[in-house]
Short mmCIF file of C-alpha atoms in Angstrom, two decimals:
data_model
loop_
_atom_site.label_atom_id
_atom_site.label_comp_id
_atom_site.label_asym_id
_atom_site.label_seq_id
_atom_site.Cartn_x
_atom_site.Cartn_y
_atom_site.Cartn_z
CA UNK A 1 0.00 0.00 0.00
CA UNK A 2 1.32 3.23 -0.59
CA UNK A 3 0.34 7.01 -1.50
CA UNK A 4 1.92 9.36 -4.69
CA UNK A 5 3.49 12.31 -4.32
CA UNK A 6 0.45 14.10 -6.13
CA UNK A 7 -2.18 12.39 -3.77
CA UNK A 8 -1.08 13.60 -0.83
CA UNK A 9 -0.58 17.66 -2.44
CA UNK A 10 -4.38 16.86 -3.13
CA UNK A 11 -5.97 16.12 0.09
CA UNK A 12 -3.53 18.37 2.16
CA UNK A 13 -4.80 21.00 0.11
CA UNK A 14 -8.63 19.86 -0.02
CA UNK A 15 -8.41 20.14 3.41
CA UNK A 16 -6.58 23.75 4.00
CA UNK A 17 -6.95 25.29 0.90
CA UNK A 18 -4.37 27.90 1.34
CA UNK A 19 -1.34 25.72 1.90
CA UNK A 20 1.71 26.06 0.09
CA UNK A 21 2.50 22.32 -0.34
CA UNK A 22 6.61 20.96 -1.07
CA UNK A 23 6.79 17.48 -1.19
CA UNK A 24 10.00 15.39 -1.50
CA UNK A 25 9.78 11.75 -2.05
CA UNK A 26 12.35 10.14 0.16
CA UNK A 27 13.29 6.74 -1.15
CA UNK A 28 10.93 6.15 -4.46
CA UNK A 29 8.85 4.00 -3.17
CA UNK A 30 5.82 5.75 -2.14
CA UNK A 31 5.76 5.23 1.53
CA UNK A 32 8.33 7.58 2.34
CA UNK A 33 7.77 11.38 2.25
CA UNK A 34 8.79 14.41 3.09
CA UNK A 35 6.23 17.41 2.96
CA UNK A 36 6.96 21.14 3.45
CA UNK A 37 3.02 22.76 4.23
CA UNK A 38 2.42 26.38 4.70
CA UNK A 39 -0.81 28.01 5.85
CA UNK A 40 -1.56 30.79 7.59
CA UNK A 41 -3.92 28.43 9.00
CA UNK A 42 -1.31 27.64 11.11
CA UNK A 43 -1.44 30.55 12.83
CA UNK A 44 -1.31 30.56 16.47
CA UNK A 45 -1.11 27.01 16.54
CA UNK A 46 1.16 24.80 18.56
CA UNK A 47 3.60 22.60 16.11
CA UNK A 48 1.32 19.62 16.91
CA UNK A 49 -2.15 21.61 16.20
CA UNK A 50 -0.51 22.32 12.96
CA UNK A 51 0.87 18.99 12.25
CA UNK A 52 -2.92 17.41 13.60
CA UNK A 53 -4.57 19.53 10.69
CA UNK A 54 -2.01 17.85 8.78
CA UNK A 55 -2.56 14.62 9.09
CA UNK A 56 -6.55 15.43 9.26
CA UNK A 57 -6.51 16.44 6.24
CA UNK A 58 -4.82 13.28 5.20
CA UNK A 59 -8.09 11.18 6.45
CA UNK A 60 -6.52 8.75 8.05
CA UNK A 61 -3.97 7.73 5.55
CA UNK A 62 -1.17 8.85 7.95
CA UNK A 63 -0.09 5.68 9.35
CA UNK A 64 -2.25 3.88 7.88
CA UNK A 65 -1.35 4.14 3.59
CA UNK A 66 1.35 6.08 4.64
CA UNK A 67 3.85 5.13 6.47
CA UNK A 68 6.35 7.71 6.62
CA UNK A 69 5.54 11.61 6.02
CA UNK A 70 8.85 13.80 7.63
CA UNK A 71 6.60 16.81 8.20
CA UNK A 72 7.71 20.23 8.26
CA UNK A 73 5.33 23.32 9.41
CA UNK A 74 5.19 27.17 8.82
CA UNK A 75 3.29 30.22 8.59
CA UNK A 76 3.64 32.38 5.70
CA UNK A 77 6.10 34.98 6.69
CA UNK A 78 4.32 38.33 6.91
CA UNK B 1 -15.21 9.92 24.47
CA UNK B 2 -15.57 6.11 25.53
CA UNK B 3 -13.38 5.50 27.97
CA UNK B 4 -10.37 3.05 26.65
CA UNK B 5 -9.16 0.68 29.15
CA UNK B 6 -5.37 1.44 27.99
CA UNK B 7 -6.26 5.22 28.58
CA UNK B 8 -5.96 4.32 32.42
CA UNK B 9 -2.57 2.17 31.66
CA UNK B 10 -1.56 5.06 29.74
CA UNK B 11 -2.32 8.27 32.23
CA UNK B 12 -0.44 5.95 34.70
CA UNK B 13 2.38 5.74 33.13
CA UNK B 14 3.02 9.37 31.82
CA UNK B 15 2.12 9.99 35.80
CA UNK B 16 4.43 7.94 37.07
CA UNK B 17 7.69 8.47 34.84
CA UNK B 18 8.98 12.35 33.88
CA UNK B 19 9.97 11.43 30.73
CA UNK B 20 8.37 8.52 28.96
CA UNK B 21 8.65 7.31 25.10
CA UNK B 22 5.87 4.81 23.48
CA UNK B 23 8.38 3.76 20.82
CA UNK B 24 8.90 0.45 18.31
CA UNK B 25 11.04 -1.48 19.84
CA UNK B 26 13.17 -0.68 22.83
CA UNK B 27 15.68 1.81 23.68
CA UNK B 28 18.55 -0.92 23.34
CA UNK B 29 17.29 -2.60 20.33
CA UNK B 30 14.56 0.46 18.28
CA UNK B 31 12.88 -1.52 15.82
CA UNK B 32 12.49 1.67 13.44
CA UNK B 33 14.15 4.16 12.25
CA UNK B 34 11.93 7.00 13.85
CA UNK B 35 11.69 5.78 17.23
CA UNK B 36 15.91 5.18 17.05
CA UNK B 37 15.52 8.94 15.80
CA UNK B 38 14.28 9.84 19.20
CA UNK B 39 16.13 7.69 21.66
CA UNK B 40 19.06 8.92 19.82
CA UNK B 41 17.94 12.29 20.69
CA UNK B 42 17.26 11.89 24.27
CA UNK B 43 20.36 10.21 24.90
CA UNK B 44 22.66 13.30 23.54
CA UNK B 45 20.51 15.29 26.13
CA UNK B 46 21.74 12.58 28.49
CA UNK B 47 17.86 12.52 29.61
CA UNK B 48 16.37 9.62 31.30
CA UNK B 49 13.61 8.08 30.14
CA UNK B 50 11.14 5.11 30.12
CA UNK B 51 10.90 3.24 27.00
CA UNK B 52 7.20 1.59 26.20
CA UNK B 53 7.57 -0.92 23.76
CA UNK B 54 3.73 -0.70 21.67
CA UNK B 55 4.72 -3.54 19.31
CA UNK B 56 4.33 -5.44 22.56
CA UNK B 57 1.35 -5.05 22.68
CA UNK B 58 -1.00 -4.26 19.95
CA UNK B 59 -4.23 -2.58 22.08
CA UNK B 60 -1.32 -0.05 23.07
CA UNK B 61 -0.15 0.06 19.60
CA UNK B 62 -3.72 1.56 19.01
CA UNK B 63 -4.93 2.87 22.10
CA UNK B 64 -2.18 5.37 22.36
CA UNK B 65 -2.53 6.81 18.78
CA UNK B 66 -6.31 7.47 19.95
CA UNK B 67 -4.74 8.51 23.54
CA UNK B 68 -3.19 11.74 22.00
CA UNK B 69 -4.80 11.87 18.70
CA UNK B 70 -1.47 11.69 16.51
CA UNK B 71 -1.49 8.68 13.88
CA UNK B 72 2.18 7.63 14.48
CA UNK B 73 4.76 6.01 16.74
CA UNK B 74 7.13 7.18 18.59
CA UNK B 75 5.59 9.85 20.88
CA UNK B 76 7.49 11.28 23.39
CA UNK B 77 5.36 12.64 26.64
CA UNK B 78 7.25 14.93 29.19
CA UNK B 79 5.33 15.36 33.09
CA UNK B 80 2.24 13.56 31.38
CA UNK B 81 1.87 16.18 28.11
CA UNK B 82 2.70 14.59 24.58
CA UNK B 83 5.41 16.96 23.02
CA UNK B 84 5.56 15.03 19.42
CA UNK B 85 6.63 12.68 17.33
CA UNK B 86 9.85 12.42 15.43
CA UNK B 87 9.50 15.10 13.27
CA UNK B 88 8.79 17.45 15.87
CA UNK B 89 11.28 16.14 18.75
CA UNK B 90 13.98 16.12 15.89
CA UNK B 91 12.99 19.81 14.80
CA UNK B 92 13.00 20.81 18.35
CA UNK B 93 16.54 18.98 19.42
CA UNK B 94 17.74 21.18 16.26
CA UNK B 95 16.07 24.46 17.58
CA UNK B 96 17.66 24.22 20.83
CA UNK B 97 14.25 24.54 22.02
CA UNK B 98 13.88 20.64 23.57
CA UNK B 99 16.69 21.55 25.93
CA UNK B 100 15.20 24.52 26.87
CA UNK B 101 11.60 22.80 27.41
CA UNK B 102 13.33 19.70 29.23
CA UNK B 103 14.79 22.24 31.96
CA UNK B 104 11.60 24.43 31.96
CA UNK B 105 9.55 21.01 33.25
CA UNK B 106 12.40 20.27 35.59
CA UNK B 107 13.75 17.02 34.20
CA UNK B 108 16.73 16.98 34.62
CA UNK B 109 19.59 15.53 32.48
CA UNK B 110 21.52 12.84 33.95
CA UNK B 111 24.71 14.72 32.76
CA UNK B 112 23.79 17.80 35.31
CA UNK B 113 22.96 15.25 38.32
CA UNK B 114 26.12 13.78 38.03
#
């Protein structure tokens, strides 16, 4: 089981519309990720909040289809 | 929110221990990458720590993803509050900032006792 690269972009941004979405695919074999998000969303929000919406948005794939996502949080800068 | 029997294992053990990591594997032999991510982490801060092994025990393995509501293992917990999972512990070991937080909630490193 495993996600793409493009999948993931999709449903993080389905679910907070304004992120800025980076994401690196670790090893090529579509388990392992690493995803840059930024929202201003994220605003306010304690690193797990933000990673939470995250992985919310993700509907239960995090874990689950996907094993590895290296997640990286920010707000836009101002 | 029902009430899941590992919740009361759980609050127990975050109680009872400062510093306690539900991890794969155990601190001596991590059984993945991300949890050895952490220990590796925790030992450079010389901080002592309880390891929970959740592959152990699969009701754990579950009940503490549902316990904090974060998908993933490891997850660290510091005086009973979940502080994150690799990502976070790593980006926070980089920051400076776990340091800082460890000393803030009084846990001391083993380096400082000494």
């Amino acid at each position: 089981m495993a996600m793409d690269a493009a999948e993931i972009q999709r449903l993080i941004k389905e679910g907070i519309p304004d992120a800025v979405v980076k994401i690196e695919d670790l090893r090529g074999d579509g388990d392992h990720y690493a995803a840059h998000v930024t929202s201003s969303q994220f605003a306010g929000k304690t690193r797990i909040q933000q990673h939470q919406m995250v992985y919310q948005a993700l509907r239960g794939n995090m874990g689950e289809a996907l094993h590895a996502l290296a997640l990286q949080t920010a707000v836009p800068a101002e | 929110m029902s009430d899941n029997p590992v919740f009361d294992r759980i609050r127990q053990e975050i109680d009872q221990n400062q510093v306690v990591l539900y991890m794969k594997g155990t601190p001596i032999f991590p059984q993945c990458g991300f949890s050895a991510a952490v220990v590796q982490v925790l030992s450079e801060l010389a901080v002592k720590f309880k390891g929970v092994d959740v592959l152990a025990d699969p009701s754990l393995r579950d009940g503490i993803k549902q316990f904090s509501d974060w998908p993933t293992v490891p997850q660290l917990y510091v005086k009973g509050e979940f502080v994150g999972g690799s990502d976070i512990i790593r980006e926070m070991f980089e920051t400076g900032e776990l340091k800082q937080y460890l000393e803030q909630q009084g846990v001391a490193s083993a380096a400082v006792d000494a």
